[in-house]
CSV table of C-alpha atoms in Angstrom, one decimal:
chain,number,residue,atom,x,y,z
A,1,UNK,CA,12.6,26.1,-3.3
A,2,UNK,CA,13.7,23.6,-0.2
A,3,UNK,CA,14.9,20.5,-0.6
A,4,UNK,CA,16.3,18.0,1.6
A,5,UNK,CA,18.6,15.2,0.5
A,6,UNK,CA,19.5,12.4,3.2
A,7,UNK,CA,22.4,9.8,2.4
A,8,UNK,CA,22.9,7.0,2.2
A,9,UNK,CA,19.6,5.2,1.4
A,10,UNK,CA,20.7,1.9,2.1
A,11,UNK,CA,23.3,0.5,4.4
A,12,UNK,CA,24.5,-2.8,6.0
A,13,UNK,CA,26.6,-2.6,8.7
A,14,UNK,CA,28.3,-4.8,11.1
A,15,UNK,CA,27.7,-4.8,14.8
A,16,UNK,CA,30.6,-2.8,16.6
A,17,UNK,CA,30.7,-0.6,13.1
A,18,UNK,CA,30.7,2.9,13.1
A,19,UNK,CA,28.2,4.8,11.6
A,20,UNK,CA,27.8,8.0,9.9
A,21,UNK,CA,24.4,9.2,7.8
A,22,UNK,CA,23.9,13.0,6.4
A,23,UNK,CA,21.6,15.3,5.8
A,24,UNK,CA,21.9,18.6,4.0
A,25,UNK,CA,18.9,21.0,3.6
A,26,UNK,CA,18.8,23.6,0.7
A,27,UNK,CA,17.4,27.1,0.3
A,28,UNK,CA,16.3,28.1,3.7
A,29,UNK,CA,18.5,29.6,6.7
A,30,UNK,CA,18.8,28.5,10.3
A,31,UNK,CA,16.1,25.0,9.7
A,32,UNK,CA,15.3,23.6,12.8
A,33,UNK,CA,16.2,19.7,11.9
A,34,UNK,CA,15.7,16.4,13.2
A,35,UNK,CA,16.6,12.4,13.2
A,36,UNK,CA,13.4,10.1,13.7
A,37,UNK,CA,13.6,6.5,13.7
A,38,UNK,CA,11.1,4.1,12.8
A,39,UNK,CA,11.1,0.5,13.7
A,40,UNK,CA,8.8,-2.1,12.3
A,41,UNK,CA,7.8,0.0,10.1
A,42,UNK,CA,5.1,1.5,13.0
A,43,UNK,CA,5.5,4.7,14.9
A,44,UNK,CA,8.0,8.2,14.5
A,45,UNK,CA,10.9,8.1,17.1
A,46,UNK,CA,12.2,12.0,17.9
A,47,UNK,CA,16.0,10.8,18.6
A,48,UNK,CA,17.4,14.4,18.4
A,49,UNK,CA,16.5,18.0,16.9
A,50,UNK,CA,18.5,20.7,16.6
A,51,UNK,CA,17.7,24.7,16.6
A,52,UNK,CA,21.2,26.1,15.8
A,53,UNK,CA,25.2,25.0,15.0
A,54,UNK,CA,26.2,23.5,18.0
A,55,UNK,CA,23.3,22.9,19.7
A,56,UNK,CA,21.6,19.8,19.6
A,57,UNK,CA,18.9,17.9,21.6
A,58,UNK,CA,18.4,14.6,22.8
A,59,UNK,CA,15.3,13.1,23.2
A,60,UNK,CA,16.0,9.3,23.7
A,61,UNK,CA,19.4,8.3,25.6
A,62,UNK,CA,21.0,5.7,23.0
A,63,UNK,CA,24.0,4.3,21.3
A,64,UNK,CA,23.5,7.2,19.0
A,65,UNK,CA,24.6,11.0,18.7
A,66,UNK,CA,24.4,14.0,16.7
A,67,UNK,CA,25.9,17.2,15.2
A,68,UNK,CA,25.1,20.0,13.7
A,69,UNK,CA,28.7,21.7,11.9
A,70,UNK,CA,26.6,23.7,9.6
A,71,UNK,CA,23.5,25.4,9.8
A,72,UNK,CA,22.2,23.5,7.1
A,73,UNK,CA,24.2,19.9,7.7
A,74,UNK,CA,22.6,17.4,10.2
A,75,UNK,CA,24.7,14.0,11.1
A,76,UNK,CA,23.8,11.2,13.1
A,77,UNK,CA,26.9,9.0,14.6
A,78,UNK,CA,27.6,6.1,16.6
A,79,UNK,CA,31.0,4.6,17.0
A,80,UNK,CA,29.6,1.2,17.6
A,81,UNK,CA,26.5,-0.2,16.3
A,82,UNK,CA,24.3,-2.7,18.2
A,83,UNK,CA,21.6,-5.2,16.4
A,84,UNK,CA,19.0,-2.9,18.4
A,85,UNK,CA,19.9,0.3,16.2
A,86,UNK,CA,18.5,-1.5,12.9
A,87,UNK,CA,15.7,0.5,11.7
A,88,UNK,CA,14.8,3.2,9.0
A,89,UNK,CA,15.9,6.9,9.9
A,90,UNK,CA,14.3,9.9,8.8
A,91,UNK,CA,15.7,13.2,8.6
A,92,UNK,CA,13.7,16.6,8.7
A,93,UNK,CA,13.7,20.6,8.9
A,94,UNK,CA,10.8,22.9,9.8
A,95,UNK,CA,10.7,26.7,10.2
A,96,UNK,CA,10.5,27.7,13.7
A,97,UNK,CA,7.4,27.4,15.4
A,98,UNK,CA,5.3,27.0,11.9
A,99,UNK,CA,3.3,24.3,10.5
A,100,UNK,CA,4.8,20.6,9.5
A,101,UNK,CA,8.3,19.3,8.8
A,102,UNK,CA,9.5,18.3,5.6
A,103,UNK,CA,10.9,15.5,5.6
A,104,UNK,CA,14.1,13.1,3.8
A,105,UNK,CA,13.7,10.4,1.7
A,106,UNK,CA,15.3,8.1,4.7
A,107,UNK,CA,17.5,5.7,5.6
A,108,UNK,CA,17.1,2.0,5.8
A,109,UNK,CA,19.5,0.8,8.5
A,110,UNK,CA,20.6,-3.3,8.8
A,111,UNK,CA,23.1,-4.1,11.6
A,112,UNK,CA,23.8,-7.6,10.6
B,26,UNK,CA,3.0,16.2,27.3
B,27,UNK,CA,1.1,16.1,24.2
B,28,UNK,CA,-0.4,13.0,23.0
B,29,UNK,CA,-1.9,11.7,19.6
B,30,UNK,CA,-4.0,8.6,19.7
B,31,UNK,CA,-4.7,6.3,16.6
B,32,UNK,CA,-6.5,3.3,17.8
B,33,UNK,CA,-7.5,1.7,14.6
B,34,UNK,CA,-3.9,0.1,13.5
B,35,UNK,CA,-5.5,-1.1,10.0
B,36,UNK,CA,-8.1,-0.1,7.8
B,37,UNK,CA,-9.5,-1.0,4.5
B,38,UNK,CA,-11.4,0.7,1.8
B,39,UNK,CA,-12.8,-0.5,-1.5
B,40,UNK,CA,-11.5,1.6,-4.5
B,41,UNK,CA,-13.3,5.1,-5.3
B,42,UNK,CA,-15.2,4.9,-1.8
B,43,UNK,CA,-15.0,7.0,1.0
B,44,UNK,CA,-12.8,5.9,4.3
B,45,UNK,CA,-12.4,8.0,7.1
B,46,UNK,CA,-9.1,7.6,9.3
B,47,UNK,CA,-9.6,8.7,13.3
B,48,UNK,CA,-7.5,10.8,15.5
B,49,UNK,CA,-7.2,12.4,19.2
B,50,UNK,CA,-5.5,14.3,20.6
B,51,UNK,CA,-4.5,15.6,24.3
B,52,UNK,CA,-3.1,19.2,24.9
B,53,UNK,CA,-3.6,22.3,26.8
B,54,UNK,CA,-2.8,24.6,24.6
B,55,UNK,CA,-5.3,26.7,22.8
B,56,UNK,CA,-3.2,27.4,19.7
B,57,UNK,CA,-1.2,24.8,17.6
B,58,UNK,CA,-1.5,22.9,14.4
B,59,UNK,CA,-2.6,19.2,13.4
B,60,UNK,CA,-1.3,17.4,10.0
B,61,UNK,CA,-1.9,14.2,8.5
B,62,UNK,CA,1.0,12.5,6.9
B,63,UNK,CA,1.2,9.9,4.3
B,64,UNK,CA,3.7,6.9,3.8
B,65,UNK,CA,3.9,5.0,0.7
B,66,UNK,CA,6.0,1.6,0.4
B,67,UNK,CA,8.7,3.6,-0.7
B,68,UNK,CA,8.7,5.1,3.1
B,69,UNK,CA,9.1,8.9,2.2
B,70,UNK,CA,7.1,11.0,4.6
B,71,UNK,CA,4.3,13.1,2.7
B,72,UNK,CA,2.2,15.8,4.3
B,73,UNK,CA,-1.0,15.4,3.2
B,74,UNK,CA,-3.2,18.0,4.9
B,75,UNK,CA,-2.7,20.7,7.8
B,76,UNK,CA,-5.2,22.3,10.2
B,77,UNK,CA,-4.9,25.6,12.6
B,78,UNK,CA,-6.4,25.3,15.2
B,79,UNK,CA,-7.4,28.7,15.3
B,80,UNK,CA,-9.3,28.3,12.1
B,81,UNK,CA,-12.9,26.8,12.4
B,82,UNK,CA,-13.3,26.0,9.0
B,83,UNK,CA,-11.9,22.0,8.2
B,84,UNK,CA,-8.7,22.2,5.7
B,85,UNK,CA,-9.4,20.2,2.2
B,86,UNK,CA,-7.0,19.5,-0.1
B,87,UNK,CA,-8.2,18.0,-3.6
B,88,UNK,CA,-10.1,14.5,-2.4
B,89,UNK,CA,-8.4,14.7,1.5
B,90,UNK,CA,-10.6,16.4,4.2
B,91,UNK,CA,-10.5,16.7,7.9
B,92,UNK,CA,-13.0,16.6,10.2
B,93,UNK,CA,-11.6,18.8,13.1
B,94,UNK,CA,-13.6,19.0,16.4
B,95,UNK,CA,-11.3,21.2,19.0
B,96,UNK,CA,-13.7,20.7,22.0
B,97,UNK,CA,-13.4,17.0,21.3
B,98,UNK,CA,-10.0,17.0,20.6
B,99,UNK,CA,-10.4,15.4,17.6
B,100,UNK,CA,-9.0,15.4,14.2
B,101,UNK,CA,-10.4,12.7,11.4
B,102,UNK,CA,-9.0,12.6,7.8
B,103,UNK,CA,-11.6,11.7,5.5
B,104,UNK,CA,-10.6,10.4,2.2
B,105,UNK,CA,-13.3,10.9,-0.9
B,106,UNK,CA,-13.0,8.3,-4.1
B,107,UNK,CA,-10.1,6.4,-2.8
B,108,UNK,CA,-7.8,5.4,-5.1
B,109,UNK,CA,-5.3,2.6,-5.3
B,110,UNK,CA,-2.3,5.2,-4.9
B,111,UNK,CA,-3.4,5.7,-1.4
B,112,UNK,CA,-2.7,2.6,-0.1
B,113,UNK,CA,-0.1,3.3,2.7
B,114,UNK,CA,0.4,4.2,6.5
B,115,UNK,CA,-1.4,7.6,7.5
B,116,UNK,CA,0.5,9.4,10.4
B,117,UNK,CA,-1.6,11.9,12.5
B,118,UNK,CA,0.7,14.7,14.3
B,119,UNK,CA,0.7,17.4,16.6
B,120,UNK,CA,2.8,20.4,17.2
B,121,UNK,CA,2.2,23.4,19.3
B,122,UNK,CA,2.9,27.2,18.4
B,123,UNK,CA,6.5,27.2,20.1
B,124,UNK,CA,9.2,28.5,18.2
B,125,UNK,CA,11.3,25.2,19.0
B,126,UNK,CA,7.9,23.1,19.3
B,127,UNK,CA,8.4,19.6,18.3
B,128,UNK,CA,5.8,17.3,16.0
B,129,UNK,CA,4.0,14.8,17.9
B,130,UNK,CA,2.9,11.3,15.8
B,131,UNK,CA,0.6,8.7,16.2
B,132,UNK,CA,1.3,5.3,15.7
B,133,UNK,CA,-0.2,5.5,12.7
B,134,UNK,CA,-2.8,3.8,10.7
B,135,UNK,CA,-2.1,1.3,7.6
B,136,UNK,CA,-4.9,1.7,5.0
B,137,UNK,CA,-5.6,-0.7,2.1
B,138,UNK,CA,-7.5,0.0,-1.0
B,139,UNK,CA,-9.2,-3.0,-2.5
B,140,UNK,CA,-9.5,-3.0,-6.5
């Protein structure tokens, strides 16, 4: 079956830190994936998705960025955090073009 | 661009009632897929129920059903004997047939059960 693991789950970092948070999906080939962040615990922000090594898409322009090494390996990077990148952030895979995304168990993100 | 509307941000329900949870939509296309997620304190994304749109018959899943009216562009979840477990933020979501489509949310809806 799938699974998707996401790492850390918790993490304080200072402003002006670099950041680095993984996701790894299991038992399925070429996932499309995705980073989402949620703020205030309200709405889903699409920050980037991914359909392939290499190729990665950005949906917000931001402090943040993304890569995709492996086909089954999503990161999400900044080499300096500001207060405003606080939030939790979700990583996800679907099959192309086909129903929902499944999604990780997140990350809660404090830039202190 | 596709939209999801959820205009009611809170709702509340008395335990083993019935609460429905509204949702619109905007798109052009004729084909794609609605879904109602679930988020519990512990903030893990659940997908609760999933509708074709080719499919005239509403999805059910256990006590979750939808209410899915295309013409209207609308998609209501309708949750039967509430229970205390469902307590959380209910996401509606939209994606499109597209093999790199993307998933659409709502703002979402937080739902209380009262004991």
């Amino acid at each position: 079956s799938q699974t998707i693991h996401q790492w850390p789950a918790t993490l304080v970092q200072p402003v002006g830190s670099p950041l680095s948070l993984e996701c790894t999906v299991e038992g399925t080939s070429n996932p499309n994936l995705y980073w989402y962040r949620q703020a205030a615990g309200r709405g889903l922000q699409l920050l980037f998705y991914s359909v392939g090594i290499g190729q990665i898409s950005s949906e917000v322009p931001q402090n943040l960025s993304a890569s995709r090494p492996q086909d089954r390996q999503f990161i999400l990077s900044s080499k300096k955090l500001l207060l405003s990148d606080s939030g939790f952030y979700l990583c996800a895979w679907s099959v192309l073009g086909y129903g929902g995304y499944t999604f990780g168990s997140g990350t809660r993100l404090t830039v202190v | 661009a596709q939209t999801v509307t959820q205009s009611q941000p809170e709702m509340s329900v008395q335990e083993a009632e019935t609460v429905t949870l509204s949702c619109t939509y905007d798109t052009s296309e004729s084909d794609y897929y609605l879904f109602w997620y679930k988020q519990p304190p512990s903030r893990q994304m659940i997908l609760v129920i999933r509708q074709e749109a080719y499919k005239q018959q509403n999805a059910t899943e256990n006590r979750f059903s939808v209410n899915f009216q295309k013409a209207a562009k609308s998609f209501s979840l309708k949750i039967s004997d509430s229970q205390l477990g469902d307590a959380a933020m209910y996401f509606c979501a939209y994606r499109d047939t597209g093999a790199n489509s993307k998933l659409t949310f709502g703002k979402g809806i937080t739902l209380s059960v009262r004991p």
